[in-house]
Amino acid sequence: MTSFVQQDVALQDSAGASVLQARREADDPHSPVARFGARNPLKLDAGVELSHLQIAYQTYGEPNAARSNAILVCHALTGDQHAASLNPVTGKPGWWETLVGPGKPIDTERFYVICANVLGGCMGTTGPASTNPLTGQPYGLDMPVVTIRDMVNAQAMLLDHLGIDKLLCVAGGSMGGMQVLQWAASYPERVFSALPIATGARHSAQNIAFHEVGRQAVMADPDWRGGRYLAEGVTPHRGLAVARMAAHITYMSDQSLHNKFGRRLQNRDMPTFGFDADFQVESYLRHQGESFVQRFDPNSYLYVTRAMDYFDLAADHGGVLANAFRGSKTRFCVVSFTSDWLFPTEDSRAIVHALNASGANVSFTEIDSDKGHDAFLLHEPELTAITRGFLDSAARAFGLPAARQA
């Protein structure tokens, strides 16, 4: 049997030190960890129990005496718990530092902000790259398939561990927005306000199709080895890079691609009449793929995309989305972007119509932006203002002190 030392050497030789660091993060992350023993398993939608659960998380700010100032930030498909802190693998700033931090809308001088790596992820929460305590080897495909609801139930266990009974707000975009909606449906008594951004109450056929292309790219790589690549000391980096390239196109808009690249050539005056990256957009996508494989586990990509595909909140409530929020006292602010074709505004309107039908308190904004789906991660002044206003209003209604004036 290949030792972990031999595996790590092979990974370092094949894809560099970043892959080695990412592999270590799966079991021993650079963030706090909550561990739940065999007596406290997580019951999964797949019909099995997951014991020895580990949840990696980050917190920002401090809880007040009543522990009533907590905000849960939920990350998207390729995100992690490092929303407002340096990523230990890439060294890059947190993925939501546009909104989270001192004096920012999700103000860490005022609120206690929690962000957990999702179940099935690869940055310290139990996932396919984690060591299976029963075998001493990575789970691989022995990891049960998980759902958005499973992710949320795991987060609820974390909040119990942290002593948080009720959240001031749950906020997130894309898959993070799915988690926000699931929180509001599963734990309405624990969620005072909810901020789902650029998301939908179910994954569309088109989105499932894009995910399937990505999964097939990973599984077609000879180094995938039936999901056992870690045990065999290789990694399907080519397949995962192609999956990332295809997915990244969906995060942008035609206008943003045109503005950023147009048809400009990459470091040349004439085409090569070959298959090198002649165009800037080709070079950009290759870079996106190559950098992604250094920080993300290929099997995690399969698991988390599948969780998104299975998400259909209405199907869990008799086919009527409004039933998911019936009687809810949660305040909602739903946000979409005009150029987002991955989760178009019609998806957000469907959520708003359901919330209205259920009698919930809801506001809705469609932000005019040419940045595509990724707009929720980028500097968007209107999103900043909406988030600040919504959280200030929710905090006042929840009985928290007013924000200090600069």
Coordinates of C-alpha atoms in Angstrom, one line a residue:
M1 CA 0.0 0.0 0.0
T2 CA 1.3 3.4 -0.9
S3 CA 2.2 5.5 2.2
F4 CA 1.0 9.1 2.6
V5 CA 4.6 10.3 2.4
Q6 CA 5.0 8.6 -1.0
Q7 CA 1.6 10.1 -2.1
D8 CA 2.6 13.5 -1.0
V9 CA 6.0 13.3 -2.9
A10 CA 4.1 12.2 -6.0
L11 CA 1.6 15.0 -5.7
Q12 CA 4.4 17.5 -5.3
D13 CA 6.3 16.2 -8.3
S14 CA 3.1 16.2 -10.5
A15 CA 1.4 19.4 -9.6
G16 CA 3.6 21.4 -7.3
A17 CA 3.8 22.5 -3.7
S18 CA 0.3 24.1 -3.8
V19 CA -1.3 20.7 -4.4
L20 CA 0.6 19.3 -1.5
Q21 CA -0.6 22.1 0.8
A22 CA -4.2 21.7 -0.4
R23 CA -4.0 18.0 0.3
R24 CA -2.9 18.8 3.9
E25 CA -5.7 21.3 4.3
A26 CA -8.3 18.5 3.8
D27 CA -7.3 17.0 7.2
D28 CA -5.4 19.6 9.0
P29 CA -6.6 23.1 7.9
H30 CA -5.3 26.5 8.8
S31 CA -8.5 27.4 10.6
P32 CA -10.5 26.3 13.6
V33 CA -12.1 22.9 13.4
A34 CA -15.2 21.4 15.1
R35 CA -15.1 17.7 15.5
F36 CA -18.1 15.5 16.2
G37 CA -17.6 12.0 17.3
A38 CA -19.2 8.7 16.5
R39 CA -22.0 9.4 19.0
N40 CA -23.1 12.5 17.1
P41 CA -23.4 11.5 13.4
L42 CA -24.9 13.6 10.7
K43 CA -27.9 12.0 9.0
L44 CA -27.7 12.5 5.3
D45 CA -30.4 12.8 2.6
A46 CA -28.7 9.7 1.0
G47 CA -30.1 7.7 3.8
V48 CA -26.9 7.0 5.7
E49 CA -25.1 8.5 8.6
L50 CA -21.8 10.3 8.5
S51 CA -19.8 9.9 11.7
H52 CA -16.6 11.5 12.8
L53 CA -17.7 14.7 11.1
Q54 CA -15.2 17.5 10.9
I55 CA -16.1 21.1 10.1
A56 CA -13.5 23.7 9.3
Y57 CA -14.5 27.3 9.8
Q58 CA -13.3 30.9 10.3
T59 CA -14.8 33.6 12.5
Y60 CA -14.4 37.3 12.2
G61 CA -15.2 39.8 14.9
E62 CA -16.5 38.9 18.4
P63 CA -19.9 37.7 19.7
N64 CA -21.7 40.1 22.0
A65 CA -22.7 39.1 25.5
A66 CA -26.1 37.7 24.2
R67 CA -24.4 36.0 21.2
S68 CA -27.1 37.8 19.1
N69 CA -24.9 39.5 16.6
A70 CA -23.9 36.4 14.5
I71 CA -24.0 36.4 10.7
L72 CA -23.4 33.2 8.8
V73 CA -21.7 33.7 5.4
C74 CA -22.2 30.7 3.0
H75 CA -19.6 30.2 0.3
A76 CA -20.2 29.3 -3.4
L77 CA -19.0 26.2 -5.3
T78 CA -15.3 26.8 -5.3
G79 CA -15.1 29.0 -2.2
D80 CA -14.1 28.1 1.3
Q81 CA -14.2 29.4 4.9
H82 CA -11.6 32.1 4.2
A83 CA -14.1 34.8 3.3
A84 CA -12.1 37.7 4.7
S85 CA -8.7 36.2 5.5
L86 CA -5.7 35.1 3.4
N87 CA -6.2 31.7 1.7
P88 CA -3.5 29.4 3.1
V89 CA -3.0 27.6 -0.2
T90 CA -3.0 30.5 -2.6
G91 CA -2.0 33.4 -0.3
K92 CA -4.7 35.5 -1.9
P93 CA -7.1 37.7 0.0
G94 CA -10.5 36.4 1.2
W95 CA -13.1 35.8 -1.5
W96 CA -15.6 38.3 -0.1
E97 CA -13.5 41.1 1.2
T98 CA -15.6 43.5 -0.9
L99 CA -18.4 43.1 1.7
V100 CA -16.8 41.5 4.8
G101 CA -14.4 43.3 7.1
P102 CA -14.0 46.3 9.5
G103 CA -16.4 49.1 8.5
K104 CA -17.7 47.1 5.5
P105 CA -21.4 46.2 5.1
I106 CA -20.8 42.9 6.9
D107 CA -19.0 44.8 9.6
T108 CA -16.6 42.6 11.7
E109 CA -16.3 45.4 14.2
R110 CA -20.0 45.1 14.9
F111 CA -21.0 41.5 13.9
Y112 CA -19.7 38.1 14.7
V113 CA -19.2 36.6 11.3
I114 CA -18.9 32.8 10.7
C115 CA -18.0 31.1 7.5
A116 CA -17.6 27.3 7.3
N117 CA -16.2 25.1 4.5
V118 CA -19.1 23.1 3.2
L119 CA -19.6 19.4 3.6
G120 CA -18.0 17.7 0.7
G121 CA -15.4 20.5 0.4
C122 CA -11.7 20.1 0.5
M123 CA -10.5 22.8 3.0
G124 CA -10.9 20.9 6.2
T125 CA -14.6 19.9 6.4
T126 CA -15.2 16.2 5.8
G127 CA -15.1 15.5 2.1
P128 CA -13.8 13.0 -0.4
A129 CA -10.2 14.2 0.2
S130 CA -10.5 13.7 3.9
T131 CA -9.0 10.7 5.6
N132 CA -11.7 8.0 6.3
P133 CA -11.1 7.1 10.0
L134 CA -12.2 3.6 9.3
T135 CA -9.6 2.9 6.7
G136 CA -6.9 5.5 7.2
Q137 CA -7.1 6.4 3.5
P138 CA -8.9 9.2 1.7
Y139 CA -12.6 8.7 1.4
G140 CA -12.6 9.1 -2.4
L141 CA -15.9 7.8 -3.8
D142 CA -16.6 6.0 -0.5
M143 CA -17.8 9.4 0.7
P144 CA -21.6 9.5 0.6
V145 CA -23.1 11.9 -1.9
V146 CA -24.3 15.1 -0.1
T147 CA -27.0 17.7 -0.7
I148 CA -27.4 21.4 0.1
R149 CA -29.6 20.4 3.0
D150 CA -26.9 18.2 4.3
M151 CA -24.5 21.1 4.2
V152 CA -26.9 23.3 6.1
N153 CA -27.6 20.6 8.7
A154 CA -23.8 20.4 9.2
Q155 CA -23.6 24.1 9.7
A156 CA -26.4 23.9 12.2
M157 CA -24.3 21.5 14.2
L158 CA -21.4 24.0 14.0
L159 CA -23.6 26.8 15.4
D160 CA -24.7 24.6 18.2
H161 CA -21.1 23.9 19.0
L162 CA -20.4 27.7 18.9
G163 CA -23.4 28.4 21.2
I164 CA -25.3 30.4 18.6
D165 CA -29.1 29.9 18.9
K166 CA -30.3 32.4 16.4
L167 CA -28.6 34.2 13.5
L168 CA -29.0 37.9 12.7
C169 CA -28.5 37.0 9.1
V170 CA -27.5 34.2 6.7
A171 CA -25.9 35.6 3.5
G172 CA -24.4 34.2 0.4
G173 CA -24.3 34.1 -3.4
S174 CA -24.7 31.4 -6.0
M175 CA -24.4 28.0 -4.2
G176 CA -24.1 30.1 -1.0
G177 CA -27.5 31.6 -1.9
M178 CA -28.9 28.1 -2.1
Q179 CA -27.7 27.5 1.4
V180 CA -29.3 30.7 2.5
L181 CA -32.7 29.6 1.1
Q182 CA -32.3 26.1 2.7
W183 CA -31.5 27.7 6.1
A184 CA -34.7 29.8 5.8
A185 CA -36.7 26.7 5.0
S186 CA -35.2 24.2 7.4
Y187 CA -34.5 26.5 10.4
P188 CA -36.8 29.5 10.1
E189 CA -36.8 30.0 13.9
R190 CA -33.0 30.4 13.8
V191 CA -32.8 32.9 11.0
F192 CA -33.9 36.5 11.6
S193 CA -32.9 37.7 8.1
A194 CA -31.7 36.2 4.9
L195 CA -29.7 37.7 2.0
P196 CA -29.7 35.3 -1.0
I197 CA -27.7 36.8 -4.0
A198 CA -27.5 35.6 -7.6
T199 CA -29.1 32.3 -6.9
G200 CA -32.1 30.1 -7.5
A201 CA -34.5 27.8 -5.6
R202 CA -33.5 25.0 -8.0
H203 CA -30.7 24.2 -10.4
S204 CA -31.8 24.5 -14.1
A205 CA -31.4 21.9 -16.7
Q206 CA -28.8 24.1 -18.4
N207 CA -26.8 24.4 -15.2
I208 CA -26.9 20.7 -14.6
A209 CA -25.7 20.2 -18.2
F210 CA -22.7 22.5 -17.6
H211 CA -21.8 20.6 -14.4
E212 CA -22.0 17.3 -16.2
V213 CA -19.6 18.4 -18.8
G214 CA -17.2 19.4 -16.0
R215 CA -17.6 16.1 -14.1
Q216 CA -17.1 14.1 -17.3
A217 CA -13.9 16.0 -18.0
V218 CA -12.6 15.1 -14.6
M219 CA -13.6 11.4 -14.8
A220 CA -12.2 11.1 -18.4
D221 CA -8.7 12.0 -17.2
P222 CA -6.7 8.8 -17.0
D223 CA -5.3 9.9 -13.6
W224 CA -8.7 10.0 -12.0
R225 CA -8.3 6.3 -11.4
G226 CA -12.0 5.7 -10.5
G227 CA -11.7 8.4 -7.8
R228 CA -8.7 6.7 -6.1
Y229 CA -6.0 9.1 -7.4
L230 CA -4.9 10.2 -4.0
A231 CA -4.3 6.6 -2.9
E232 CA -2.4 6.0 -6.1
G233 CA -0.2 9.2 -5.9
V234 CA -1.6 11.0 -8.9
T235 CA -4.1 13.8 -9.6
P236 CA -6.4 14.3 -12.6
H237 CA -5.3 17.9 -13.0
R238 CA -5.9 18.1 -16.8
G239 CA -9.5 17.1 -16.5
L240 CA -10.2 19.4 -13.5
A241 CA -8.5 22.3 -15.4
V242 CA -10.9 21.8 -18.4
A243 CA -13.9 21.6 -16.0
R244 CA -12.8 24.9 -14.4
M245 CA -12.3 26.5 -17.8
A246 CA -15.8 25.6 -19.0
A247 CA -17.4 26.6 -15.7
H248 CA -15.6 30.0 -15.6
I249 CA -17.2 31.0 -18.9
T250 CA -20.6 30.7 -17.2
Y251 CA -19.5 33.1 -14.4
M252 CA -18.9 35.9 -16.8
S253 CA -21.0 37.7 -19.4
D254 CA -20.5 38.2 -23.1
Q255 CA -20.0 41.9 -22.4
S256 CA -17.4 41.3 -19.7
L257 CA -15.5 38.9 -21.9
H258 CA -15.6 41.4 -24.7
N259 CA -14.5 44.3 -22.5
K260 CA -11.7 42.3 -20.9
F261 CA -10.3 40.5 -24.0
G262 CA -12.2 41.1 -27.2
R263 CA -10.4 39.3 -30.0
R264 CA -7.0 40.6 -28.9
L265 CA -4.0 38.3 -29.5
Q266 CA -1.8 37.1 -26.6
N267 CA 1.7 38.5 -26.9
R268 CA 1.9 38.3 -30.6
D269 CA 1.0 40.4 -33.7
M270 CA -0.2 37.5 -35.9
P271 CA -1.9 34.2 -35.3
T272 CA 0.4 31.2 -35.2
F273 CA -1.9 29.0 -37.4
G274 CA -1.6 26.4 -34.7
F275 CA -3.3 25.4 -31.4
D276 CA -1.3 27.5 -28.9
A277 CA -3.3 30.2 -27.0
D278 CA -3.4 32.8 -29.7
F279 CA -6.1 34.8 -28.1
Q280 CA -6.0 36.5 -24.7
V281 CA -9.2 34.9 -23.7
E282 CA -7.7 31.4 -24.4
S283 CA -4.6 32.3 -22.2
Y284 CA -6.9 33.6 -19.5
L285 CA -9.0 30.4 -19.4
R286 CA -5.9 28.2 -19.3
H287 CA -4.5 30.2 -16.4
Q288 CA -7.9 29.8 -14.6
G289 CA -7.7 26.1 -15.1
E290 CA -4.1 25.7 -14.1
S291 CA -4.4 27.8 -10.9
F292 CA -7.6 26.0 -9.8
V293 CA -6.1 22.6 -9.8
Q294 CA -3.5 23.8 -7.3
R295 CA -6.2 24.5 -4.6
F296 CA -9.2 22.3 -5.2
D297 CA -9.8 18.6 -5.0
P298 CA -11.2 16.9 -8.2
N299 CA -13.5 14.6 -6.3
S300 CA -14.8 17.5 -4.2
Y301 CA -15.7 19.2 -7.5
L302 CA -17.8 16.1 -8.4
Y303 CA -19.5 16.1 -5.0
V304 CA -20.3 19.8 -4.7
T305 CA -21.5 20.2 -8.2
R306 CA -23.8 17.2 -7.7
A307 CA -25.2 18.8 -4.5
M308 CA -26.1 21.9 -6.5
D309 CA -27.8 19.8 -9.2
Y310 CA -29.9 18.0 -6.6
F311 CA -31.1 21.3 -5.1
D312 CA -34.9 21.8 -5.7
L313 CA -36.5 23.5 -2.7
A314 CA -40.1 23.3 -4.1
A315 CA -39.8 19.5 -4.7
D316 CA -39.2 19.1 -1.0
H317 CA -42.4 20.9 -0.2
G318 CA -45.1 19.3 -2.4
G319 CA -43.9 21.0 -5.6
V320 CA -44.9 24.5 -4.3
L321 CA -42.0 26.8 -3.5
A322 CA -44.2 29.1 -1.3
N323 CA -44.7 26.1 1.1
A324 CA -41.1 26.2 1.9
F325 CA -41.5 29.6 3.6
R326 CA -45.1 29.3 4.9
G327 CA -45.4 31.2 8.2
S328 CA -41.8 32.3 8.1
K329 CA -41.0 35.5 10.1
T330 CA -37.6 35.8 8.4
R331 CA -36.8 39.0 6.6
F332 CA -35.5 38.5 3.1
C333 CA -33.5 40.6 0.7
V334 CA -33.1 39.0 -2.8
V335 CA -30.6 40.3 -5.2
S336 CA -29.9 39.5 -8.9
F337 CA -27.8 41.0 -11.7
T338 CA -28.9 41.9 -15.2
S339 CA -26.1 40.1 -17.0
D340 CA -26.1 36.9 -14.9
W341 CA -27.2 34.1 -17.3
L342 CA -26.2 31.3 -14.9
F343 CA -28.8 32.4 -12.3
P344 CA -30.9 34.9 -14.3
T345 CA -33.2 37.4 -12.7
E346 CA -36.2 35.2 -13.5
D347 CA -34.8 32.7 -10.9
S348 CA -34.8 35.5 -8.2
R349 CA -38.3 36.7 -9.2
A350 CA -39.6 33.1 -8.7
I351 CA -38.2 33.2 -5.2
V352 CA -39.7 36.6 -4.5
H353 CA -43.1 35.5 -5.9
A354 CA -43.0 32.5 -3.6
L355 CA -42.1 34.6 -0.6
N356 CA -44.9 37.0 -1.4
A357 CA -47.3 34.1 -1.7
S358 CA -46.2 32.8 1.7
G359 CA -46.7 36.2 3.3
A360 CA -43.0 36.7 4.1
N361 CA -41.3 40.1 4.4
V362 CA -39.2 40.5 1.2
S363 CA -37.4 43.1 -0.8
F364 CA -35.9 42.6 -4.2
T365 CA -33.3 44.4 -6.3
E366 CA -32.0 43.7 -9.8
I367 CA -28.6 45.4 -10.1
D368 CA -27.6 46.7 -13.6
S369 CA -24.2 45.2 -14.1
D370 CA -22.2 43.8 -17.1
K371 CA -20.0 41.6 -14.9
G372 CA -22.1 38.4 -15.2
H373 CA -22.7 35.9 -12.3
D374 CA -19.4 36.8 -10.7
A375 CA -20.7 40.3 -10.0
F376 CA -21.6 39.3 -6.4
L377 CA -17.9 38.7 -5.7
L378 CA -16.7 41.9 -7.3
H379 CA -16.9 45.6 -6.4
E380 CA -20.5 46.6 -7.1
P381 CA -21.4 49.9 -5.3
E382 CA -25.1 49.1 -5.4
L383 CA -24.7 45.7 -3.8
T384 CA -22.5 47.3 -1.1
A385 CA -25.2 49.9 -0.4
I386 CA -28.0 47.3 -0.4
T387 CA -26.2 44.9 1.9
R388 CA -25.3 47.7 4.4
G389 CA -28.9 49.1 4.4
F390 CA -30.5 45.7 4.8
L391 CA -28.2 44.6 7.6
D392 CA -28.5 47.9 9.4
S393 CA -32.3 47.6 9.3
A394 CA -32.3 44.0 10.4
A395 CA -29.9 44.8 13.3
R396 CA -32.2 47.6 14.6
A397 CA -35.2 45.4 14.4
F398 CA -33.3 42.6 16.2
G399 CA -32.4 45.0 19.0
L400 CA -28.8 45.5 18.3
P401 CA -27.1 48.9 18.9
A402 CA -26.9 51.2 15.9
A403 CA -23.8 51.3 13.8
R404 CA -21.1 53.8 14.9
Q405 CA -20.8 56.7 12.6
A406 CA -17.4 57.3 11.0

